[in-house]
Short mmCIF file of C-alpha atoms in Angstrom, two decimals:
data_model
loop_
_atom_site.label_atom_id
_atom_site.label_comp_id
_atom_site.label_asym_id
_atom_site.label_seq_id
_atom_site.Cartn_x
_atom_site.Cartn_y
_atom_site.Cartn_z
CA MET A 908 -24.15 82.90 -74.68
CA ASP A 909 -27.32 84.93 -74.92
CA ARG A 910 -30.77 83.70 -74.05
CA GLY A 911 -31.98 83.49 -77.64
CA ASN A 912 -29.02 81.35 -78.77
CA THR A 913 -29.30 79.09 -75.75
CA LYS A 914 -32.97 78.48 -76.42
CA GLN A 915 -32.25 77.47 -80.01
CA GLU A 916 -29.40 75.23 -78.87
CA ILE A 917 -31.79 73.51 -76.48
CA LEU A 918 -34.21 72.85 -79.33
CA GLU A 919 -31.47 71.54 -81.61
CA ALA A 920 -29.98 69.27 -78.95
CA SER A 921 -33.42 67.99 -77.99
CA LEU A 922 -34.37 67.20 -81.58
CA ASN A 923 -31.09 65.36 -82.03
CA LEU A 924 -31.70 63.28 -78.92
CA PHE A 925 -35.40 62.68 -79.62
CA SER A 926 -34.57 61.48 -83.15
CA VAL A 927 -32.17 58.85 -81.79
CA GLN A 928 -33.62 57.65 -78.49
CA GLY A 929 -37.16 59.05 -78.40
CA PHE A 930 -38.94 61.60 -76.24
CA GLU A 931 -39.67 59.45 -73.19
CA ALA A 932 -36.15 58.04 -72.99
CA THR A 933 -34.55 61.50 -73.09
CA SER A 934 -34.26 63.24 -69.73
CA VAL A 935 -34.11 66.98 -69.17
CA SER A 936 -30.74 66.42 -67.51
CA ARG A 937 -29.46 64.74 -70.68
CA ILE A 938 -30.64 67.68 -72.79
CA ALA A 939 -29.00 70.20 -70.46
CA SER A 940 -25.77 68.21 -70.56
CA ALA A 941 -25.82 68.12 -74.36
CA VAL A 942 -26.17 71.91 -74.45
CA GLY A 943 -23.56 72.44 -71.74
CA ILE A 944 -25.83 74.14 -69.21
CA ARG A 945 -27.32 73.26 -65.85
CA LYS A 946 -30.76 71.71 -65.60
CA ALA A 947 -31.99 74.77 -63.70
CA SER A 948 -30.80 77.00 -66.54
CA LEU A 949 -32.77 74.94 -69.06
CA TYR A 950 -35.96 75.55 -67.07
CA SER A 951 -35.43 79.30 -67.46
CA HIS A 952 -36.02 78.80 -71.18
CA PHE A 953 -38.65 76.02 -71.18
CA GLU A 954 -40.99 75.11 -68.35
CA SER A 955 -40.97 71.38 -69.18
CA LYS A 956 -39.75 68.74 -71.60
CA GLN A 957 -43.20 68.81 -73.20
CA ALA A 958 -42.78 72.54 -73.86
CA ILE A 959 -39.55 71.73 -75.70
CA LEU A 960 -41.33 69.12 -77.81
CA ASP A 961 -44.16 71.57 -78.56
CA ALA A 962 -41.64 74.17 -79.75
CA ILE A 963 -39.90 71.58 -81.94
CA VAL A 964 -43.19 70.52 -83.53
CA LYS A 965 -44.04 74.16 -84.22
CA GLU A 966 -40.69 74.65 -85.97
CA VAL A 967 -41.12 71.39 -87.91
CA LEU A 968 -44.51 72.50 -89.19
CA GLU A 969 -43.18 75.91 -90.20
CA GLN A 970 -40.25 74.40 -92.10
CA TYR A 971 -42.49 71.78 -93.69
CA GLY A 972 -44.96 74.40 -94.86
CA GLU A 973 -42.20 76.59 -96.25
CA HIS A 974 -40.04 74.02 -98.02
CA SER A 975 -41.96 70.84 -98.80
CA ILE A 976 -43.44 70.58 -102.30
CA PHE A 977 -46.12 68.34 -100.80
CA ALA A 978 -47.42 71.07 -98.49
CA ARG A 979 -47.44 73.86 -101.08
CA ALA A 980 -48.95 72.23 -104.17
CA ASP A 981 -51.92 73.96 -105.75
CA TRP A 982 -52.37 72.30 -109.10
CA GLU A 983 -54.98 74.79 -110.28
CA LYS A 984 -52.28 77.47 -110.05
CA ASP A 985 -49.17 75.34 -110.61
CA ALA A 986 -50.25 73.38 -113.69
CA GLY A 987 -47.72 75.35 -115.74
CA ASN A 988 -44.90 73.85 -113.66
CA LEU A 989 -45.82 70.23 -114.37
CA PRO A 990 -43.04 67.73 -115.05
CA LEU A 991 -44.25 66.85 -118.56
CA THR A 992 -41.64 64.18 -119.31
CA SER A 993 -40.12 61.29 -117.39
CA ASP A 994 -36.79 63.19 -117.34
CA GLU A 995 -38.43 66.19 -115.65
CA ALA A 996 -40.27 63.94 -113.19
CA VAL A 997 -37.03 62.15 -112.28
CA GLN A 998 -35.25 65.46 -111.65
CA MET A 999 -38.12 66.85 -109.54
CA ILE A 1000 -38.58 63.76 -107.38
CA GLN A 1001 -34.87 63.06 -106.93
CA GLY A 1002 -34.34 66.70 -105.93
CA GLN A 1003 -37.02 66.44 -103.26
CA ILE A 1004 -35.57 63.16 -102.00
CA ARG A 1005 -32.12 64.72 -101.63
CA TYR A 1006 -33.62 67.63 -99.71
CA ILE A 1007 -35.56 65.27 -97.42
CA LEU A 1008 -32.50 63.14 -96.76
CA HIS A 1009 -29.87 65.83 -96.32
CA ASP A 1010 -31.54 68.80 -94.63
CA PRO A 1011 -30.48 68.08 -91.03
CA ASP A 1012 -33.61 69.42 -89.34
CA ILE A 1013 -35.99 67.70 -91.77
CA SER A 1014 -34.06 64.44 -91.46
CA ARG A 1015 -34.01 64.48 -87.65
CA SER A 1016 -37.67 65.52 -87.48
CA ARG A 1017 -38.68 62.64 -89.72
CA LYS A 1018 -36.75 60.16 -87.58
CA MET A 1019 -38.30 61.58 -84.41
CA LEU A 1020 -41.79 61.14 -85.88
CA MET A 1021 -40.97 57.56 -86.87
CA ILE A 1022 -40.08 56.78 -83.25
CA GLU A 1023 -42.83 58.77 -81.55
CA GLN A 1024 -45.76 57.79 -83.81
CA PHE A 1025 -46.44 54.78 -81.56
CA GLN A 1026 -46.23 56.77 -78.30
CA ASN A 1027 -47.74 60.18 -79.01
CA PRO A 1028 -51.15 60.53 -80.72
CA GLU A 1029 -50.42 64.11 -81.82
CA LEU A 1030 -47.15 63.11 -83.46
CA ALA A 1031 -48.83 60.07 -84.99
CA LYS A 1032 -51.24 62.39 -86.79
CA LEU A 1033 -48.37 64.60 -87.92
CA GLN A 1034 -46.48 61.55 -89.18
CA THR A 1035 -49.52 60.43 -91.20
CA LYS A 1036 -50.05 63.92 -92.61
CA GLN A 1037 -46.47 64.57 -93.67
CA ASN A 1038 -45.49 61.10 -94.82
CA TYR A 1039 -48.73 59.79 -96.29
CA SER A 1040 -51.77 62.06 -96.66
CA ASP A 1041 -50.01 65.11 -98.10
CA VAL A 1042 -47.82 62.97 -100.35
CA ILE A 1043 -50.75 61.02 -101.79
CA GLN A 1044 -52.74 64.23 -102.24
CA TYR A 1045 -49.82 65.90 -104.03
CA PHE A 1046 -49.21 63.03 -106.44
CA THR A 1047 -52.93 62.47 -107.05
CA GLY A 1048 -53.22 66.11 -108.13
CA LEU A 1049 -50.11 65.75 -110.29
CA ILE A 1050 -51.43 62.60 -111.97
CA LYS A 1051 -54.81 64.22 -112.66
CA CYS A 1052 -53.09 67.13 -114.39
CA LEU A 1053 -50.88 64.83 -116.45
CA ILE A 1054 -53.94 62.83 -117.53
CA GLN A 1055 -55.78 66.01 -118.51
CA LYS A 1056 -52.82 67.11 -120.61
CA GLY A 1057 -52.63 63.72 -122.33
CA ILE A 1058 -49.19 62.93 -120.88
CA LEU A 1059 -50.51 59.85 -119.06
CA ALA A 1060 -53.31 57.45 -119.95
CA GLU A 1061 -56.57 57.80 -118.05
CA ASP A 1062 -56.98 55.49 -115.07
CA ASP A 1063 -57.63 55.74 -111.31
CA PRO A 1064 -55.50 58.77 -110.28
CA GLU A 1065 -55.26 57.85 -106.60
CA ILE A 1066 -54.08 54.30 -107.34
CA MET A 1067 -51.63 55.64 -109.92
CA ALA A 1068 -50.35 58.12 -107.33
CA ALA A 1069 -49.85 55.31 -104.80
CA GLN A 1070 -47.99 53.23 -107.38
CA LEU A 1071 -45.71 56.17 -108.14
CA CYS A 1072 -44.93 57.57 -104.69
CA LEU A 1073 -45.20 54.82 -102.09
CA PRO A 1074 -42.14 52.85 -103.26
CA VAL A 1075 -40.21 56.13 -103.01
CA SER A 1076 -41.31 56.47 -99.35
CA VAL A 1077 -39.97 52.98 -98.65
CA TRP A 1078 -36.64 53.85 -100.30
CA ILE A 1079 -36.35 57.03 -98.21
CA ASN A 1080 -36.83 54.92 -95.06
CA LEU A 1081 -34.14 52.56 -96.35
CA CYS A 1082 -31.71 55.48 -96.73
CA ASP A 1083 -32.49 56.62 -93.19
CA ARG A 1084 -31.35 53.21 -91.93
CA GLU A 1085 -28.55 52.65 -94.45
CA PRO A 1086 -27.28 56.02 -95.78
CA ASP A 1087 -24.62 54.40 -97.94
CA ARG A 1088 -27.36 53.02 -100.21
CA GLU A 1089 -28.48 56.45 -101.40
CA GLN A 1090 -26.93 56.10 -104.86
CA GLU A 1091 -28.62 52.73 -105.30
CA VAL A 1092 -31.92 54.27 -104.27
CA MET A 1093 -31.54 57.18 -106.70
CA GLU A 1094 -30.97 54.73 -109.53
CA LEU A 1095 -34.06 52.76 -108.51
CA VAL A 1096 -36.10 55.97 -108.42
CA ASP A 1097 -34.91 56.83 -111.92
CA ARG A 1098 -35.88 53.42 -113.32
CA HIS A 1099 -39.16 53.38 -111.38
CA ILE A 1100 -40.37 56.74 -112.68
CA ARG A 1101 -39.38 56.02 -116.27
CA GLN A 1102 -41.20 52.69 -116.17
CA PHE A 1103 -44.27 54.37 -114.67
CA PHE A 1104 -44.40 56.82 -117.58
CA ARG A 1105 -43.97 53.94 -120.07
CA VAL A 1106 -46.70 51.84 -118.47
CA TYR A 1107 -49.18 54.73 -118.49
CA GLN A 1108 -48.20 56.12 -121.85
CA PRO A 1109 -51.40 57.00 -123.76
CA LYS A 1110 -52.24 54.55 -126.52
CA GLU A 1111 -52.24 55.93 -130.02
CA ARG A 1112 -55.69 56.12 -131.57
#
């Protein structure tokens, strides 16, 4: 097993453990055991458990920036890719939910942040950014564009964005706890988005 592979295995095993039992409760010995190496060998790759966490956070940020629609939205440039109907909005949002739930690294990273947000100020900020600030910003920009195009009635875009996306965040958390309810959640998302578009349908003049 070469050094590069071992280092990645350490990161993967650590993320798996941190996402289940938290950073503080996970010992370096436990990580080494999960990888199948000695504790001394682990220290040849990372100088401390904190260094492992720092490397994980770096990878999480890179993956988030590369794959999350919430991190990459630029509505001045992306207005042509708007979901202009409730059908298109359902497909877009359900697709992102499936990615969030089923990508193993994204799923474990999200669970780790949920645990560590009350222990680690840096991870608390990351949790707020990824699971609230960026999401609200993304949907606020989307709503503004849909209002400008006459797809939705004019109202407070930030409140509309909260009404649209925050229930979805709750349903994602539900799936994290109870994965067998995913189909139920997807059906709720479908009904929720279609109702949102009906409620904010522009009135005929």
